[in-house]
Every structure is written in structure tokens, then in C-alpha cells.
């Protein structure tokens, strides 16, 4: 079966169950924490797929990353138990990513990524959130990162749209235009 289809099915089931239990937002935060664990520990997926590790050990491993209220942890443990029972460990991180996407769509949340050369000040971050939220008419989830190689300015991603206002991009444009003018002269 297609990985994407299966992951979406599990994500829809988790979202439905979390809504029934009234903890969809908290499960969204737990999914974020777990996906950070998968990103920081690339061997986590292979560990979960290891047939020598028992199902209770795998469940304990996944549950150890959970925080928050008991009701939320129970929802996540039941989800993990289902995934482990059906031997779908390989699809767990994809299911969590799909859960986040489904939750964001249902709650009207847009993900905005901003890359700057230096860390953003709180005042500037608040201005960005207010402006973008007003433009999109949605709640905003801001993901910040610092990349000194852009030399200054910022790179702004909203869904599939990118605004590259970095100094490095401006320098590349100037360089290209000078090379093009030089070619026309010769």
C-alpha cells in the first residue's frame, strides 16, 4: 500500500479520536515534540522497526517523549499501540506530519518560516506575526531560523510562496546583471 495513503489514514483516525476526546490541540503539540525527536535521532525509525525490540519496549520508548496532561498522553499511547499492533512503525513519523497538516487546515493555521542572518528581536517578531496574520486572515505559526550565510535581510516562506530579500540574493542578482551586460558588450 502507498505510504502516503496509509499515513493520511492513520492521521485522520488520530485527529478524529483526539477531537472526540477534546485534546486535538494538545496532540498537535505532542506531534511536534515527537517529530523533533525523529529529526534529532535519525535512528529512531530503524529502532522502532527492529523486530528484536518487543512491542511494550517500543511503546515505552515512544511514550517516554510524551509530556502534558494524562488524557493527551493516553490518546497518544493508544495511537502508538495501534500503530505497533498493525506493524506500521515505519509510517509513524509520516502519520504525525499528516496529522499536523490536517490539524492546521481544520484550524486555519498557516506556517510561516523566516530565515534571518541574526536572531529576530521579539518586537520585530510580533510585527511580522501581526502583519502576516492580517494579510492571510489566519492564525500564524512562526518557525524561525538563523543562517549567517544570507549576510543580511531575510528569507520568508508562506506555504508555497518565497520572498528572498537577503543580501546574498541581491548580490547574486547584481552579479548576474553585470555578467549579462558584459556578454552584450563583448
PDB file of C-alpha atoms in Angstrom:
ATOM      1  CA  UNK A   1       0.000   0.000   0.000  1.00  0.00           C
ATOM      2  CA  UNK A   2       1.146   3.568  -0.711  1.00  0.00           C
ATOM      3  CA  UNK A   3       2.970   5.166   2.237  1.00  0.00           C
ATOM      4  CA  UNK A   4       1.186   8.489   1.776  1.00  0.00           C
ATOM      5  CA  UNK A   5      -2.282   6.971   1.732  1.00  0.00           C
ATOM      6  CA  UNK A   6      -1.623   4.881   4.809  1.00  0.00           C
ATOM      7  CA  UNK A   7      -0.080   7.781   6.728  1.00  0.00           C
ATOM      8  CA  UNK A   8      -3.064  10.006   5.898  1.00  0.00           C
ATOM      9  CA  UNK A   9      -5.494   7.314   7.081  1.00  0.00           C
ATOM     10  CA  UNK A  10      -3.727   7.000  10.417  1.00  0.00           C
ATOM     11  CA  UNK A  11      -3.528  10.797  10.730  1.00  0.00           C
ATOM     12  CA  UNK A  12      -7.269  11.162  10.065  1.00  0.00           C
ATOM     13  CA  UNK A  13      -8.029   8.477  12.613  1.00  0.00           C
ATOM     14  CA  UNK A  14      -5.835  10.185  15.215  1.00  0.00           C
ATOM     15  CA  UNK A  15      -7.422  13.569  14.516  1.00  0.00           C
ATOM     16  CA  UNK A  16     -10.921  12.125  14.826  1.00  0.00           C
ATOM     17  CA  UNK A  17     -10.114  10.373  18.081  1.00  0.00           C
ATOM     18  CA  UNK A  18      -8.299  13.403  19.518  1.00  0.00           C
ATOM     19  CA  UNK A  19     -11.308  15.600  18.690  1.00  0.00           C
ATOM     20  CA  UNK A  20     -13.665  13.116  20.368  1.00  0.00           C
ATOM     21  CA  UNK A  21     -11.502  13.296  23.473  1.00  0.00           C
ATOM     22  CA  UNK A  22     -11.201  17.091  23.221  1.00  0.00           C
ATOM     23  CA  UNK A  23      -7.407  17.128  23.022  1.00  0.00           C
ATOM     24  CA  UNK A  24      -6.696  17.767  19.321  1.00  0.00           C
ATOM     25  CA  UNK A  25      -4.607  20.870  20.047  1.00  0.00           C
ATOM     26  CA  UNK A  26      -2.555  19.123  22.684  1.00  0.00           C
ATOM     27  CA  UNK A  27      -1.974  16.150  20.384  1.00  0.00           C
ATOM     28  CA  UNK A  28      -0.780  18.644  17.756  1.00  0.00           C
ATOM     29  CA  UNK A  29       1.853  19.891  20.218  1.00  0.00           C
ATOM     30  CA  UNK A  30       2.828  16.301  21.096  1.00  0.00           C
ATOM     31  CA  UNK A  31       3.218  15.517  17.381  1.00  0.00           C
ATOM     32  CA  UNK A  32       5.560  18.486  17.090  1.00  0.00           C
ATOM     33  CA  UNK A  33       7.671  17.194  20.001  1.00  0.00           C
ATOM     34  CA  UNK A  34       7.793  13.669  18.584  1.00  0.00           C
ATOM     35  CA  UNK A  35       8.750  14.891  15.115  1.00  0.00           C
ATOM     36  CA  UNK A  36      11.590  16.858  16.710  1.00  0.00           C
ATOM     37  CA  UNK A  37      12.690  13.588  18.341  1.00  0.00           C
ATOM     38  CA  UNK A  38      12.631  11.843  14.949  1.00  0.00           C
ATOM     39  CA  UNK A  39      14.636  14.720  13.419  1.00  0.00           C
ATOM     40  CA  UNK A  40      17.236  14.725  16.204  1.00  0.00           C
ATOM     41  CA  UNK A  41      17.520  10.922  16.284  1.00  0.00           C
ATOM     42  CA  UNK A  42      17.550   9.573  12.719  1.00  0.00           C
ATOM     43  CA  UNK A  43      17.973   6.023  14.027  1.00  0.00           C
ATOM     44  CA  UNK A  44      14.683   6.194  15.940  1.00  0.00           C
ATOM     45  CA  UNK A  45      12.670   4.868  12.992  1.00  0.00           C
ATOM     46  CA  UNK A  46      15.025   1.929  12.446  1.00  0.00           C
ATOM     47  CA  UNK A  47      14.976   1.222  16.189  1.00  0.00           C
ATOM     48  CA  UNK A  48      11.167   1.103  16.123  1.00  0.00           C
ATOM     49  CA  UNK A  49      11.252  -1.252  13.132  1.00  0.00           C
ATOM     50  CA  UNK A  50      13.685  -3.611  14.872  1.00  0.00           C
ATOM     51  CA  UNK A  51      11.933  -6.990  15.283  1.00  0.00           C
ATOM     52  CA  UNK A  52      14.070  -7.866  18.309  1.00  0.00           C
ATOM     53  CA  UNK A  53      12.553  -5.000  20.299  1.00  0.00           C
ATOM     54  CA  UNK A  54       9.254  -6.057  21.860  1.00  0.00           C
ATOM     55  CA  UNK A  55       6.035  -4.111  21.372  1.00  0.00           C
ATOM     56  CA  UNK A  56       5.915  -2.981  25.054  1.00  0.00           C
ATOM     57  CA  UNK A  57       9.510  -1.749  24.788  1.00  0.00           C
ATOM     58  CA  UNK A  58       8.673   0.196  21.637  1.00  0.00           C
ATOM     59  CA  UNK A  59       5.589   1.636  23.311  1.00  0.00           C
ATOM     60  CA  UNK A  60       7.664   2.679  26.325  1.00  0.00           C
ATOM     61  CA  UNK A  61      10.268   4.260  24.053  1.00  0.00           C
ATOM     62  CA  UNK A  62       7.633   6.349  22.279  1.00  0.00           C
ATOM     63  CA  UNK A  63       5.773   7.190  25.482  1.00  0.00           C
ATOM     64  CA  UNK A  64       8.944   8.490  27.114  1.00  0.00           C
ATOM     65  CA  UNK A  65       8.840  11.527  24.803  1.00  0.00           C
ATOM     66  CA  UNK A  66       5.303  12.487  25.828  1.00  0.00           C
ATOM     67  CA  UNK A  67       4.561  15.410  28.094  1.00  0.00           C
ATOM     68  CA  UNK A  68       1.419  17.267  29.111  1.00  0.00           C
ATOM     69  CA  UNK A  69      -1.865  16.132  30.571  1.00  0.00           C
ATOM     70  CA  UNK A  70      -2.669  12.489  31.246  1.00  0.00           C
ATOM     71  CA  UNK A  71      -5.640  12.480  28.836  1.00  0.00           C
ATOM     72  CA  UNK A  72      -3.415  13.625  25.963  1.00  0.00           C
ATOM     73  CA  UNK A  73      -0.750  11.069  26.815  1.00  0.00           C
ATOM     74  CA  UNK A  74      -3.434   8.331  26.870  1.00  0.00           C
ATOM     75  CA  UNK A  75      -4.661   9.332  23.390  1.00  0.00           C
ATOM     76  CA  UNK A  76      -1.116   9.225  22.057  1.00  0.00           C
ATOM     77  CA  UNK A  77      -0.336   5.897  23.795  1.00  0.00           C
ATOM     78  CA  UNK A  78      -3.440   4.332  22.252  1.00  0.00           C
ATOM     79  CA  UNK A  79      -2.385   5.655  18.859  1.00  0.00           C
ATOM     80  CA  UNK A  80       1.116   4.236  19.316  1.00  0.00           C
ATOM     81  CA  UNK A  81      -0.357   0.897  20.420  1.00  0.00           C
ATOM     82  CA  UNK A  82      -2.488   0.757  17.259  1.00  0.00           C
ATOM     83  CA  UNK A  83       0.482   1.595  15.036  1.00  0.00           C
ATOM     84  CA  UNK A  84       2.625  -1.037  16.749  1.00  0.00           C
ATOM     85  CA  UNK A  85      -0.125  -3.663  16.710  1.00  0.00           C
ATOM     86  CA  UNK A  86      -0.521  -3.251  12.934  1.00  0.00           C
ATOM     87  CA  UNK A  87       3.281  -3.243  12.442  1.00  0.00           C
ATOM     88  CA  UNK A  88       3.187   0.246  10.890  1.00  0.00           C
ATOM     89  CA  UNK A  89       6.148   1.711  12.774  1.00  0.00           C
ATOM     90  CA  UNK A  90       7.713   2.896   9.528  1.00  0.00           C
ATOM     91  CA  UNK A  91       4.717   5.165   8.927  1.00  0.00           C
ATOM     92  CA  UNK A  92       4.625   6.796  12.358  1.00  0.00           C
ATOM     93  CA  UNK A  93       6.528   9.981  11.532  1.00  0.00           C
ATOM     94  CA  UNK A  94       4.654  10.387   8.232  1.00  0.00           C
ATOM     95  CA  UNK A  95       1.377   9.966  10.093  1.00  0.00           C
ATOM     96  CA  UNK A  96       2.363  12.667  12.573  1.00  0.00           C
ATOM     97  CA  UNK A  97       3.340  15.063   9.770  1.00  0.00           C
ATOM     98  CA  UNK A  98      -0.009  14.423   8.089  1.00  0.00           C
ATOM     99  CA  UNK A  99      -1.791  14.926  11.411  1.00  0.00           C
ATOM    100  CA  UNK A 100      -0.155  18.337  11.712  1.00  0.00           C
ATOM    101  CA  UNK A 101      -1.215  19.258   8.169  1.00  0.00           C
ATOM    102  CA  UNK A 102      -4.805  18.149   8.744  1.00  0.00           C
ATOM    103  CA  UNK A 103      -4.979  19.975  12.074  1.00  0.00           C
ATOM    104  CA  UNK A 104      -3.578  23.181  10.575  1.00  0.00           C
ATOM    105  CA  UNK A 105      -6.089  23.090   7.728  1.00  0.00           C
ATOM    106  CA  UNK A 106      -9.012  22.493  10.047  1.00  0.00           C
ATOM    107  CA  UNK A 107      -7.935  25.256  12.447  1.00  0.00           C
ATOM    108  CA  UNK A 108      -6.908  27.806   9.805  1.00  0.00           C
ATOM    109  CA  UNK A 109      -3.239  27.891  10.777  1.00  0.00           C
ATOM    110  CA  UNK A 110      -0.583  28.978   8.279  1.00  0.00           C
ATOM    111  CA  UNK A 111       3.051  28.021   8.729  1.00  0.00           C
ATOM    112  CA  UNK A 112       5.413  30.919   8.135  1.00  0.00           C
ATOM    113  CA  UNK A 113       9.156  30.337   8.038  1.00  0.00           C
ATOM    114  CA  UNK A 114      11.602  33.189   8.332  1.00  0.00           C
ATOM    115  CA  UNK A 115      15.344  32.887   7.937  1.00  0.00           C
ATOM    116  CA  UNK A 116      17.496  35.774   9.110  1.00  0.00           C
ATOM    117  CA  UNK A 117      21.202  36.428   9.391  1.00  0.00           C
ATOM    118  CA  UNK A 118      20.860  37.313  13.089  1.00  0.00           C
ATOM    119  CA  UNK A 119      18.216  36.302  15.653  1.00  0.00           C
ATOM    120  CA  UNK A 120      14.927  38.239  15.471  1.00  0.00           C
ATOM    121  CA  UNK A 121      14.063  40.601  18.274  1.00  0.00           C
ATOM    122  CA  UNK A 122      10.729  39.981  19.990  1.00  0.00           C
ATOM    123  CA  UNK A 123       9.328  43.335  18.820  1.00  0.00           C
ATOM    124  CA  UNK A 124      10.101  42.545  15.166  1.00  0.00           C
ATOM    125  CA  UNK A 125       8.680  39.037  15.529  1.00  0.00           C
ATOM    126  CA  UNK A 126       5.408  40.463  16.880  1.00  0.00           C
ATOM    127  CA  UNK A 127       5.189  42.940  13.973  1.00  0.00           C
ATOM    128  CA  UNK A 128       5.724  40.154  11.448  1.00  0.00           C
ATOM    129  CA  UNK A 129       3.087  37.946  13.079  1.00  0.00           C
ATOM    130  CA  UNK A 130       0.545  40.790  13.175  1.00  0.00           C
ATOM    131  CA  UNK A 131       1.153  41.835   9.565  1.00  0.00           C
ATOM    132  CA  UNK A 132       1.096  38.328   8.089  1.00  0.00           C
ATOM    133  CA  UNK A 133      -1.907  37.277  10.180  1.00  0.00           C
ATOM    134  CA  UNK A 134      -3.796  40.329   8.934  1.00  0.00           C
ATOM    135  CA  UNK A 135      -2.852  39.646   5.306  1.00  0.00           C
ATOM    136  CA  UNK A 136      -3.770  35.957   5.378  1.00  0.00           C
ATOM    137  CA  UNK A 137      -6.665  36.125   7.801  1.00  0.00           C
ATOM    138  CA  UNK A 138      -5.298  33.054   9.575  1.00  0.00           C
ATOM    139  CA  UNK A 139      -3.505  32.160  12.751  1.00  0.00           C
ATOM    140  CA  UNK A 140       0.235  32.054  12.212  1.00  0.00           C
ATOM    141  CA  UNK A 141       2.775  29.511  13.371  1.00  0.00           C
ATOM    142  CA  UNK A 142       6.186  31.131  13.017  1.00  0.00           C
ATOM    143  CA  UNK A 143       9.244  28.968  12.507  1.00  0.00           C
ATOM    144  CA  UNK A 144      12.449  30.962  12.883  1.00  0.00           C
ATOM    145  CA  UNK A 145      15.969  30.041  11.919  1.00  0.00           C
ATOM    146  CA  UNK A 146      19.262  31.851  11.704  1.00  0.00           C
ATOM    147  CA  UNK A 147      21.580  31.457   8.705  1.00  0.00           C
ATOM    148  CA  UNK A 148      24.577  33.821   8.680  1.00  0.00           C
ATOM    149  CA  UNK A 149      25.325  32.916   5.050  1.00  0.00           C
ATOM    150  CA  UNK A 150      22.470  35.168   3.841  1.00  0.00           C
ATOM    151  CA  UNK A 151      24.601  38.078   5.151  1.00  0.00           C
ATOM    152  CA  UNK A 152      21.617  40.276   5.989  1.00  0.00           C
ATOM    153  CA  UNK A 153      17.935  40.743   5.237  1.00  0.00           C
ATOM    154  CA  UNK A 154      15.596  37.769   5.402  1.00  0.00           C
ATOM    155  CA  UNK A 155      14.011  34.876   3.513  1.00  0.00           C
ATOM    156  CA  UNK A 156      10.303  34.486   4.089  1.00  0.00           C
ATOM    157  CA  UNK A 157       8.298  31.326   3.247  1.00  0.00           C
ATOM    158  CA  UNK A 158       4.499  31.156   3.427  1.00  0.00           C
ATOM    159  CA  UNK A 159       3.177  27.821   2.203  1.00  0.00           C
ATOM    160  CA  UNK A 160       4.426  27.671  -1.414  1.00  0.00           C
ATOM    161  CA  UNK A 161       5.447  31.348  -1.694  1.00  0.00           C
ATOM    162  CA  UNK A 162       9.008  32.540  -1.032  1.00  0.00           C
ATOM    163  CA  UNK A 163      10.225  36.100  -0.660  1.00  0.00           C
ATOM    164  CA  UNK A 164      14.018  36.246  -0.709  1.00  0.00           C
ATOM    165  CA  UNK A 165      15.083  39.682   0.497  1.00  0.00           C
ATOM    166  CA  UNK A 166      18.511  38.577   1.640  1.00  0.00           C
ATOM    167  CA  UNK A 167      21.699  40.474   0.924  1.00  0.00           C
ATOM    168  CA  UNK A 168      23.181  37.332  -0.614  1.00  0.00           C
ATOM    169  CA  UNK A 169      20.297  37.132  -3.125  1.00  0.00           C
ATOM    170  CA  UNK A 170      20.670  40.808  -4.010  1.00  0.00           C
ATOM    171  CA  UNK A 171      24.392  40.320  -4.595  1.00  0.00           C
ATOM    172  CA  UNK A 172      23.678  37.317  -6.850  1.00  0.00           C
ATOM    173  CA  UNK A 173      21.234  39.436  -8.902  1.00  0.00           C
ATOM    174  CA  UNK A 174      23.774  42.232  -9.287  1.00  0.00           C
ATOM    175  CA  UNK A 175      26.462  39.747 -10.285  1.00  0.00           C
ATOM    176  CA  UNK A 176      24.173  38.151 -12.913  1.00  0.00           C
ATOM    177  CA  UNK A 177      23.222  41.518 -14.375  1.00  0.00           C
ATOM    178  CA  UNK A 178      26.880  42.573 -14.624  1.00  0.00           C
ATOM    179  CA  UNK A 179      27.785  39.301 -16.334  1.00  0.00           C
ATOM    180  CA  UNK A 180      24.863  39.705 -18.787  1.00  0.00           C
ATOM    181  CA  UNK A 181      25.890  43.298 -19.596  1.00  0.00           C
ATOM    182  CA  UNK A 182      29.494  42.198 -20.045  1.00  0.00           C
ATOM    183  CA  UNK A 183      28.393  39.480 -22.511  1.00  0.00           C
ATOM    184  CA  UNK A 184      26.444  42.045 -24.577  1.00  0.00           C
ATOM    185  CA  UNK A 185      29.453  44.328 -24.740  1.00  0.00           C
ATOM    186  CA  UNK A 186      31.808  41.611 -25.969  1.00  0.00           C
TER     187      UNK A 186
END
